[in-house]
PDB file of C-alpha atoms in Angstrom:
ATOM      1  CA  UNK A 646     -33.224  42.320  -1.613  1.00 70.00           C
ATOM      2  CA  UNK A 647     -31.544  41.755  -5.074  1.00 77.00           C
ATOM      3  CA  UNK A 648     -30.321  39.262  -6.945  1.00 93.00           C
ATOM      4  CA  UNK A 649     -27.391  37.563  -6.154  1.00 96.00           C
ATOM      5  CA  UNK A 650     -24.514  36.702  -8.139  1.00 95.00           C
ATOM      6  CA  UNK A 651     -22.935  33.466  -8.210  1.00 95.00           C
ATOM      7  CA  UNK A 652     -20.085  34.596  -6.054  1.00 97.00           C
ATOM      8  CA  UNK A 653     -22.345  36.352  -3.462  1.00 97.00           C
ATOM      9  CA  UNK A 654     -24.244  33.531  -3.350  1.00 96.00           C
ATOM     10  CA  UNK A 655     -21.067  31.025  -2.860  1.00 96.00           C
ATOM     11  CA  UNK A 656     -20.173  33.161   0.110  1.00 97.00           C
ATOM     12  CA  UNK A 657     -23.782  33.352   1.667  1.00 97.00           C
ATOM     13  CA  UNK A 658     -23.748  29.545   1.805  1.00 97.00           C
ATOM     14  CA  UNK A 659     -19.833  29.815   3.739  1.00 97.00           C
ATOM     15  CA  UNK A 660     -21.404  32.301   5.971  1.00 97.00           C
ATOM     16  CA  UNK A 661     -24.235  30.073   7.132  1.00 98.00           C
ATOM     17  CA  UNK A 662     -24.659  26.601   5.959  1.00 97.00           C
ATOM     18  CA  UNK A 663     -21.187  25.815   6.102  1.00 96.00           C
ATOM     19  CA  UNK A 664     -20.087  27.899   9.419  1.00 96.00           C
ATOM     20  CA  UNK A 665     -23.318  26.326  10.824  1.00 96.00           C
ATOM     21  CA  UNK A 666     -22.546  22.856   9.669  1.00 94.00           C
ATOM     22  CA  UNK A 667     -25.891  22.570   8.021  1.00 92.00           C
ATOM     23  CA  UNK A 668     -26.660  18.293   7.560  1.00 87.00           C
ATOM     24  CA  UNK A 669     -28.430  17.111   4.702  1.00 78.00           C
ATOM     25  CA  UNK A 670     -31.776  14.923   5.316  1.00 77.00           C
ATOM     26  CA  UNK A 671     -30.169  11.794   4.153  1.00 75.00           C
ATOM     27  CA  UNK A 672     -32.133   9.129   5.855  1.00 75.00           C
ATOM     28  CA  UNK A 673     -35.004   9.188   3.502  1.00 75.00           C
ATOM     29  CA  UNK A 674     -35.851  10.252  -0.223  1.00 73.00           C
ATOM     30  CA  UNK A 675     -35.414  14.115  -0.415  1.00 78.00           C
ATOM     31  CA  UNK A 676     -35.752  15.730  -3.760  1.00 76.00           C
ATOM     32  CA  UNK A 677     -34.244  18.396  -3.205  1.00 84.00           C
ATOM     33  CA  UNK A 678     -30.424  18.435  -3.729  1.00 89.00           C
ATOM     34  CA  UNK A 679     -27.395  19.628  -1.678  1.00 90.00           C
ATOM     35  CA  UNK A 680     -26.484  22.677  -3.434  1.00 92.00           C
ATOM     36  CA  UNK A 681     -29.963  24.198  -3.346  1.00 93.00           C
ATOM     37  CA  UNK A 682     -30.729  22.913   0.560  1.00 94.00           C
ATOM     38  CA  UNK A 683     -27.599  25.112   1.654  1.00 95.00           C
ATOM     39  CA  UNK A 684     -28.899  28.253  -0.578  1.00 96.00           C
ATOM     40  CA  UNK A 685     -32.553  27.965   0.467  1.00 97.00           C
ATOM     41  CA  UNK A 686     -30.771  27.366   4.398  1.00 97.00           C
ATOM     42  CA  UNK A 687     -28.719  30.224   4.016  1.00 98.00           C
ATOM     43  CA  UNK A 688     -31.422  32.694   2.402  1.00 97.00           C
ATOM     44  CA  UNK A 689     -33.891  32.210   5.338  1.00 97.00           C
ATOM     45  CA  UNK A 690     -30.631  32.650   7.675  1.00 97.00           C
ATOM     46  CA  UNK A 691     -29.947  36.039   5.734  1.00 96.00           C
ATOM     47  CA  UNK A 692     -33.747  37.068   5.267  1.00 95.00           C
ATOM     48  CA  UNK A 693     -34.972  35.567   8.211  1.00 96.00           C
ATOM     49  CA  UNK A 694     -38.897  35.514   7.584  1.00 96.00           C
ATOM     50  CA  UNK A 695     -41.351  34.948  10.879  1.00 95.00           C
ATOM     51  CA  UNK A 696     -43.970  33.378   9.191  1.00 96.00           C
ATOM     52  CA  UNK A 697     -43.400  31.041   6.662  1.00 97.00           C
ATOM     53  CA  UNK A 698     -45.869  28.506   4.494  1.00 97.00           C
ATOM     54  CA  UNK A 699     -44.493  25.090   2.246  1.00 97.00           C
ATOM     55  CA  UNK A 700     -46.926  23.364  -0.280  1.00 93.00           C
ATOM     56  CA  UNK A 701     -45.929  20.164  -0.725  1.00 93.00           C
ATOM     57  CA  UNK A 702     -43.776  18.850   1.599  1.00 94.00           C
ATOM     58  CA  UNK A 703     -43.440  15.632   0.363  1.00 92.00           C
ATOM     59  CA  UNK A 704     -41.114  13.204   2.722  1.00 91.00           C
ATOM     60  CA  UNK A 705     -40.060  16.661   4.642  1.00 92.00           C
ATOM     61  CA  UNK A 706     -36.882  17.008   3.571  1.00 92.00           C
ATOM     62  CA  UNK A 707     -37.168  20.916   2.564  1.00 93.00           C
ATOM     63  CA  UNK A 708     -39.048  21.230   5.745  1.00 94.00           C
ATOM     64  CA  UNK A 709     -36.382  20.611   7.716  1.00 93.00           C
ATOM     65  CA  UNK A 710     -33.811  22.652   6.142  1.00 94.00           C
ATOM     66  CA  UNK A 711     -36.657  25.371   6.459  1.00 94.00           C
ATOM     67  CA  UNK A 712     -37.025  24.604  10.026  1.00 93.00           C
ATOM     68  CA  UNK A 713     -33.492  23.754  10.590  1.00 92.00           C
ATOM     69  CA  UNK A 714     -32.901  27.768   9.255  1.00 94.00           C
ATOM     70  CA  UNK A 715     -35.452  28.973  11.713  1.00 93.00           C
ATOM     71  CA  UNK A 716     -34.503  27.121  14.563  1.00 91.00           C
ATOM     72  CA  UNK A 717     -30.860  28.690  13.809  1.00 93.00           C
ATOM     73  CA  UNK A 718     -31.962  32.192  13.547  1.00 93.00           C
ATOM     74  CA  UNK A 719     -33.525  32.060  16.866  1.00 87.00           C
ATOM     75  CA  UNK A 720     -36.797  34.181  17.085  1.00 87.00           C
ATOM     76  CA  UNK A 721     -40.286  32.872  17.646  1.00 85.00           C
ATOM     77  CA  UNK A 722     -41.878  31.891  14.081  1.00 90.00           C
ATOM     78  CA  UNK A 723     -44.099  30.275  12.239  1.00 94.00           C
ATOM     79  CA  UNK A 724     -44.272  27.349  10.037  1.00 96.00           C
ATOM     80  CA  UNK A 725     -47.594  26.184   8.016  1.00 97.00           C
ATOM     81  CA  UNK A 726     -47.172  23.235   6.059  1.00 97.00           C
ATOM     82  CA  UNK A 727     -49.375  21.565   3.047  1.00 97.00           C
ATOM     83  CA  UNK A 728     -49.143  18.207   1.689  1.00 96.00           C
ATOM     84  CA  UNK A 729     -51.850  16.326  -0.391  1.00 95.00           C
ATOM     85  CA  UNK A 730     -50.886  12.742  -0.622  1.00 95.00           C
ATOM     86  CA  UNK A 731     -51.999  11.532   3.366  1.00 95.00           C
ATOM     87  CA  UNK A 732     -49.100   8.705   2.811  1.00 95.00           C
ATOM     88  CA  UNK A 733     -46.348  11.463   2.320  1.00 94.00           C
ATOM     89  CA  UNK A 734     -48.031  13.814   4.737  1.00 95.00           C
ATOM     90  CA  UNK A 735     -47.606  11.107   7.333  1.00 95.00           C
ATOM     91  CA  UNK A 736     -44.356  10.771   5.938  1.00 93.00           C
ATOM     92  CA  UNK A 737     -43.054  14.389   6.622  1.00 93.00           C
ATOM     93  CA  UNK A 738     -44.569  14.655  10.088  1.00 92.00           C
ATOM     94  CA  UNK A 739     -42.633  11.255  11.135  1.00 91.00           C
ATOM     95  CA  UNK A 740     -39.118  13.038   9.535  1.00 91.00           C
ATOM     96  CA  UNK A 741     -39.661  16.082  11.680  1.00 90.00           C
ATOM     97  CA  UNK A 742     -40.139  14.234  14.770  1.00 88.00           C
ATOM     98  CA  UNK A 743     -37.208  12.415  14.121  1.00 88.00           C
ATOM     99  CA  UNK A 744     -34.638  15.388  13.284  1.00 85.00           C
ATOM    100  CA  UNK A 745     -36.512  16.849  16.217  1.00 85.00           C
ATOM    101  CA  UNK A 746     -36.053  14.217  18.442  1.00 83.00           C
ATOM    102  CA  UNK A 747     -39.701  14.261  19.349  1.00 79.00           C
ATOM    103  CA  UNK A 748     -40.155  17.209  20.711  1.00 81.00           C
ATOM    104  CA  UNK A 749     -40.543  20.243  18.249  1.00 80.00           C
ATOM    105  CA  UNK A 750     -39.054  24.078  19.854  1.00 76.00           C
ATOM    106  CA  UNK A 751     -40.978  25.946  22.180  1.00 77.00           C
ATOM    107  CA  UNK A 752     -40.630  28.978  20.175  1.00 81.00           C
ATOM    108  CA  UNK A 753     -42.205  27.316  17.176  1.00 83.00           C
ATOM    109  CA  UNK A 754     -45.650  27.410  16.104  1.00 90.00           C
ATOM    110  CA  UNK A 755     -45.570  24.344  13.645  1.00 92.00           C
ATOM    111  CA  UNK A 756     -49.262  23.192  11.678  1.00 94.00           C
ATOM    112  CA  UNK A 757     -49.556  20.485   8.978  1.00 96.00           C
ATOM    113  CA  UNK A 758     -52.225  20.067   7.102  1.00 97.00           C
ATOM    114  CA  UNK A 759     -53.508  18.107   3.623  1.00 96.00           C
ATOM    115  CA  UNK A 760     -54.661  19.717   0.387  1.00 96.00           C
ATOM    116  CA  UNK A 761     -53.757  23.654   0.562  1.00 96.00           C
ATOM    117  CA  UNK A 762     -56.904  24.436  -1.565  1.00 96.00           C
ATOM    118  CA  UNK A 763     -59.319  23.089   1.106  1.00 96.00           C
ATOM    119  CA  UNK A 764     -57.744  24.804   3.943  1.00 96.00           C
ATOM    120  CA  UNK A 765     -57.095  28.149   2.606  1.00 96.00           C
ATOM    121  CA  UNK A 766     -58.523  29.874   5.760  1.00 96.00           C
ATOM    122  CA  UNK A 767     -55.707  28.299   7.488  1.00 96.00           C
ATOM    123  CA  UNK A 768     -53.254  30.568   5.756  1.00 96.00           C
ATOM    124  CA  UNK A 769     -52.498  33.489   7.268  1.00 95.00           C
ATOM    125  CA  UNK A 770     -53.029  36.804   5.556  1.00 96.00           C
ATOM    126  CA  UNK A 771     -49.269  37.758   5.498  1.00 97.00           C
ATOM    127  CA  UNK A 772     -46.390  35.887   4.554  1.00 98.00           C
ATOM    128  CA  UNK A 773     -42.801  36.456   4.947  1.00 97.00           C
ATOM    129  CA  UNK A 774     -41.949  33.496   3.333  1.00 98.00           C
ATOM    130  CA  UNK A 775     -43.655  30.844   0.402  1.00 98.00           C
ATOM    131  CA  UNK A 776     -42.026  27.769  -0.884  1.00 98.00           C
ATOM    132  CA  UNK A 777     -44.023  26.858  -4.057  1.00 97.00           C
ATOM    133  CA  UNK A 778     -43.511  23.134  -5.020  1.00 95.00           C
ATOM    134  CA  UNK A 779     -47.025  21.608  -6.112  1.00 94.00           C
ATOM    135  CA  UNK A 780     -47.485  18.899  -8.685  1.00 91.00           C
ATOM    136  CA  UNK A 781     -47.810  21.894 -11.180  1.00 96.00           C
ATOM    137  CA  UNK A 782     -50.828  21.750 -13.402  1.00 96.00           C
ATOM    138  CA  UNK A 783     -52.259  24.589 -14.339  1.00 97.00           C
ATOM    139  CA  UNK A 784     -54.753  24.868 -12.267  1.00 97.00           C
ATOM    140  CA  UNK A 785     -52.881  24.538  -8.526  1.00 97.00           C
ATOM    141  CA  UNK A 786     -50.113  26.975 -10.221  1.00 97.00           C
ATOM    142  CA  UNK A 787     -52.821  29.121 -11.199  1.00 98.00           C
ATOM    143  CA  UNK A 788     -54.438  29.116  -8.042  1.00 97.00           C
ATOM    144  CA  UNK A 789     -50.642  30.019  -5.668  1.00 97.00           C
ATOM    145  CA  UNK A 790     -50.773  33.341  -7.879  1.00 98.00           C
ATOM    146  CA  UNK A 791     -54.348  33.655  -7.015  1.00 98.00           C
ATOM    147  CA  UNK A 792     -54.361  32.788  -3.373  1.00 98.00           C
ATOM    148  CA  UNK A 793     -50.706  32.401  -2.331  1.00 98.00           C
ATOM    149  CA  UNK A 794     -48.287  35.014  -3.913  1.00 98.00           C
ATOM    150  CA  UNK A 795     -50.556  37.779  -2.925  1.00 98.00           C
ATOM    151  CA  UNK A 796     -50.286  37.337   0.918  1.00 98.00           C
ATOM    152  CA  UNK A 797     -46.283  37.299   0.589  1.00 98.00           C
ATOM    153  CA  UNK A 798     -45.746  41.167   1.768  1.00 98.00           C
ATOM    154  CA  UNK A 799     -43.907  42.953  -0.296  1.00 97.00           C
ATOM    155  CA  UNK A 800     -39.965  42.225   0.239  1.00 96.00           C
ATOM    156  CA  UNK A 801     -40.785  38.619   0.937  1.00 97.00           C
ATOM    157  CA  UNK A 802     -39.172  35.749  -0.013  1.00 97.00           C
ATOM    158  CA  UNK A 803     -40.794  33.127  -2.430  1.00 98.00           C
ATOM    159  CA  UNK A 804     -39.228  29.842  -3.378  1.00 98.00           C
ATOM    160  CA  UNK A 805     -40.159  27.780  -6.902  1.00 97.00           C
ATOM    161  CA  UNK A 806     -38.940  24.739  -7.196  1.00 95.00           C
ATOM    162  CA  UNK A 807     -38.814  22.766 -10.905  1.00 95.00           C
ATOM    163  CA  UNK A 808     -37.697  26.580 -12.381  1.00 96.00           C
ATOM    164  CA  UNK A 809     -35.217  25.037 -14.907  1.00 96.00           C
ATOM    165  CA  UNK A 810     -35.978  27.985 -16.765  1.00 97.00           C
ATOM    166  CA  UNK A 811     -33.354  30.677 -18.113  1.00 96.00           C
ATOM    167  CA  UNK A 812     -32.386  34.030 -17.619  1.00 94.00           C
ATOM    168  CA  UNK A 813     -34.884  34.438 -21.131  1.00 96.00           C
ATOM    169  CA  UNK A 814     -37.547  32.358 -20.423  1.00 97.00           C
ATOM    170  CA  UNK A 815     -36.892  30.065 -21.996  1.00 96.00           C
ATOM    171  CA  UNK A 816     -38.038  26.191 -20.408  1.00 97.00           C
ATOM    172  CA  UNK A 817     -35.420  24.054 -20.793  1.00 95.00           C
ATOM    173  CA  UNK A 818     -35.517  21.037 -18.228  1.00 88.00           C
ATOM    174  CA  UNK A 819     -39.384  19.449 -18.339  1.00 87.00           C
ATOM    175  CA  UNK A 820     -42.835  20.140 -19.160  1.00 92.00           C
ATOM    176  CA  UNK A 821     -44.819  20.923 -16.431  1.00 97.00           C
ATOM    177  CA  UNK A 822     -47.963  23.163 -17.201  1.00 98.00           C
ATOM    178  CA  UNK A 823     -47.916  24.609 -14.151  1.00 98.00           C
ATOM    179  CA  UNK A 824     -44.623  26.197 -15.129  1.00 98.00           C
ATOM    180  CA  UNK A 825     -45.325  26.947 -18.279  1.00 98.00           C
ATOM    181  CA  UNK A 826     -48.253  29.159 -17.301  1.00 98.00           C
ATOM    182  CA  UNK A 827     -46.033  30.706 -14.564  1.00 98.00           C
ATOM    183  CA  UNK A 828     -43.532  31.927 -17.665  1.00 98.00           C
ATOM    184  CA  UNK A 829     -46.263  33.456 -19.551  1.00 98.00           C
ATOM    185  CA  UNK A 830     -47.474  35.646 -16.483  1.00 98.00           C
ATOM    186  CA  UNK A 831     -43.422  36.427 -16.385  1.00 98.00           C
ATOM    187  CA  UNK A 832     -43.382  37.333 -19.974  1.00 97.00           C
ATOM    188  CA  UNK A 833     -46.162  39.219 -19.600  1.00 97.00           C
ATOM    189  CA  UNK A 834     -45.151  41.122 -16.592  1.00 97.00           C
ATOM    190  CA  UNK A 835     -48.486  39.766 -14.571  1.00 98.00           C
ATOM    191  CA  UNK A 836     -45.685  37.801 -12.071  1.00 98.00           C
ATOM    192  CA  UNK A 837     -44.835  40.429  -9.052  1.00 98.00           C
ATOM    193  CA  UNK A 838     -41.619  38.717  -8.651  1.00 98.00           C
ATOM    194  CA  UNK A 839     -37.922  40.127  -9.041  1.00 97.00           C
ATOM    195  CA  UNK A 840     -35.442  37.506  -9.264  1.00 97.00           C
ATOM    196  CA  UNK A 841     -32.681  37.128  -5.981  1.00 97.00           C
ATOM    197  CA  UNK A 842     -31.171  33.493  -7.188  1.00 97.00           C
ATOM    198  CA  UNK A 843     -32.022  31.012  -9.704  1.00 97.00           C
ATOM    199  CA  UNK A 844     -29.868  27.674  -9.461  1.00 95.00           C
ATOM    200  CA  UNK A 845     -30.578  26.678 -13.062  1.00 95.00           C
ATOM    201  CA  UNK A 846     -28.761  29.715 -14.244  1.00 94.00           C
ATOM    202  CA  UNK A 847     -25.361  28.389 -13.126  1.00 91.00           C
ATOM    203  CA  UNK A 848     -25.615  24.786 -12.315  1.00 89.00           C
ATOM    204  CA  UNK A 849     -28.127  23.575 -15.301  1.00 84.00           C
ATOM    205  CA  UNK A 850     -28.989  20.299 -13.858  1.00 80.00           C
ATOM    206  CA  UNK A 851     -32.101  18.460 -13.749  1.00 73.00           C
ATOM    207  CA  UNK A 852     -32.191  18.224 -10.123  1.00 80.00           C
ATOM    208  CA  UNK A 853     -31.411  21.522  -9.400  1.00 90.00           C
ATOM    209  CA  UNK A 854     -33.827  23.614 -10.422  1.00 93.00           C
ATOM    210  CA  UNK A 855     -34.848  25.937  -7.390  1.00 95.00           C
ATOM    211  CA  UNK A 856     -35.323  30.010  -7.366  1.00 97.00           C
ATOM    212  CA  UNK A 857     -35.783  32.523  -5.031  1.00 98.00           C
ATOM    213  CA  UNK A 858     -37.489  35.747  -5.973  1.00 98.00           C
ATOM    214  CA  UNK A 859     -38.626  38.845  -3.724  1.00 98.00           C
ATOM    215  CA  UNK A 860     -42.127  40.541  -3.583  1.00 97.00           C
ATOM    216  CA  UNK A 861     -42.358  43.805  -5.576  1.00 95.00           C
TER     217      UNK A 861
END
């Protein structure tokens, strides 16, 4: 994988969010926005990872345009989700169920669990896919490059959300530690990331703020 330009990117989305009429979780608070659901949709269409982990899910919006992805590429996978807050843990299990109608895929094997550091033995050893989206202090970012980025094989796709960060580094849109520390392991070439797609790069809004980078 590479990275993307704006253009390639446009035309990714056409190919599969759009052809595939891809829906937007509406029905309940989703912080993720439109224009990053259809590029994180039509990356896992493109890449299409087997086994795939979220931390947190929040109300399970980006859950279901994960799962909505997998369903679409049709193989048997695996989804592994992580949510501290019980409340919106709850929360995302009821908003599966109800895009799902109740009854989840055969072909998926689908876990949710609480806090991620407690229940590290249920993550398996390799990923294909991460999405990275924690309260980010310092220490829980900290700990995803300890425990987290290093099971993503190489190739893999890895999701950050909150990057409003540019092309240089520098942190433009907020003040989370968590993403602070993840620019200095960048700058000082700790990160084993290569950029595919950054949304802050071209759109530069506060809401939109998710990347995708590949496994070296």
């Amino acid at each position: 994988m590479r990275e993307y330009t704006l253009d390639e990117i446009s035309k990714l989305v056409f190919t599969f969010a759009e052809q595939d009429n891809l829906t937007f979780p509406g029905e309940f608070e989703h912080r993720l926005d439109k224009i990053s659901s259809k590029i994180l949709y039509s990356l896992i269409r493109e890449y299409k990872p087997l086994t795939c982990l979220e931390f947190g899910t929040s109300w399970g919006g980006t859950a279901i345009v994960i799962l909505k992805a997998l369903e679409a590429n049709d193989k048997p996978y695996k989804y592994i989700g992580f949510e501290i807050s019980e409340d919106l843990k709850k929360e995302t299990t009821r908003n599966i169920f109800h895009w799902a109608s109740g009854k989840l895929p055969n072909k998926i094997d689908f876990e949710l669990y609480g806090d991620i550091k407690q229940n590290l033995n249920k993550v398996p050893q390799e990923l294909d896919f991460a999405f990275i989206d924690p309260d980010w202090d310092e220490d829980i970012a900290k700990w995803a490059f300890e425990n987290i980025i290093p099971r993503v094989k190489k190739g893999g796709l890895i999701c950050i959300h909150d990057w409003s960060v540019t092309k240089d580094l520098i942190y433009e849109g907020g003040t989370y530690p968590g993403i602070l520390y993840f620019i200095e392991l960048f700058k000082q070439g700790k990160m084993p990331l290569k950029k595919v797609f950054s949304d802050w790069d071209d759109y530069k809004n506060s809401s939109i703020a998710l990347s995708f980078w590949e496994k070296c």
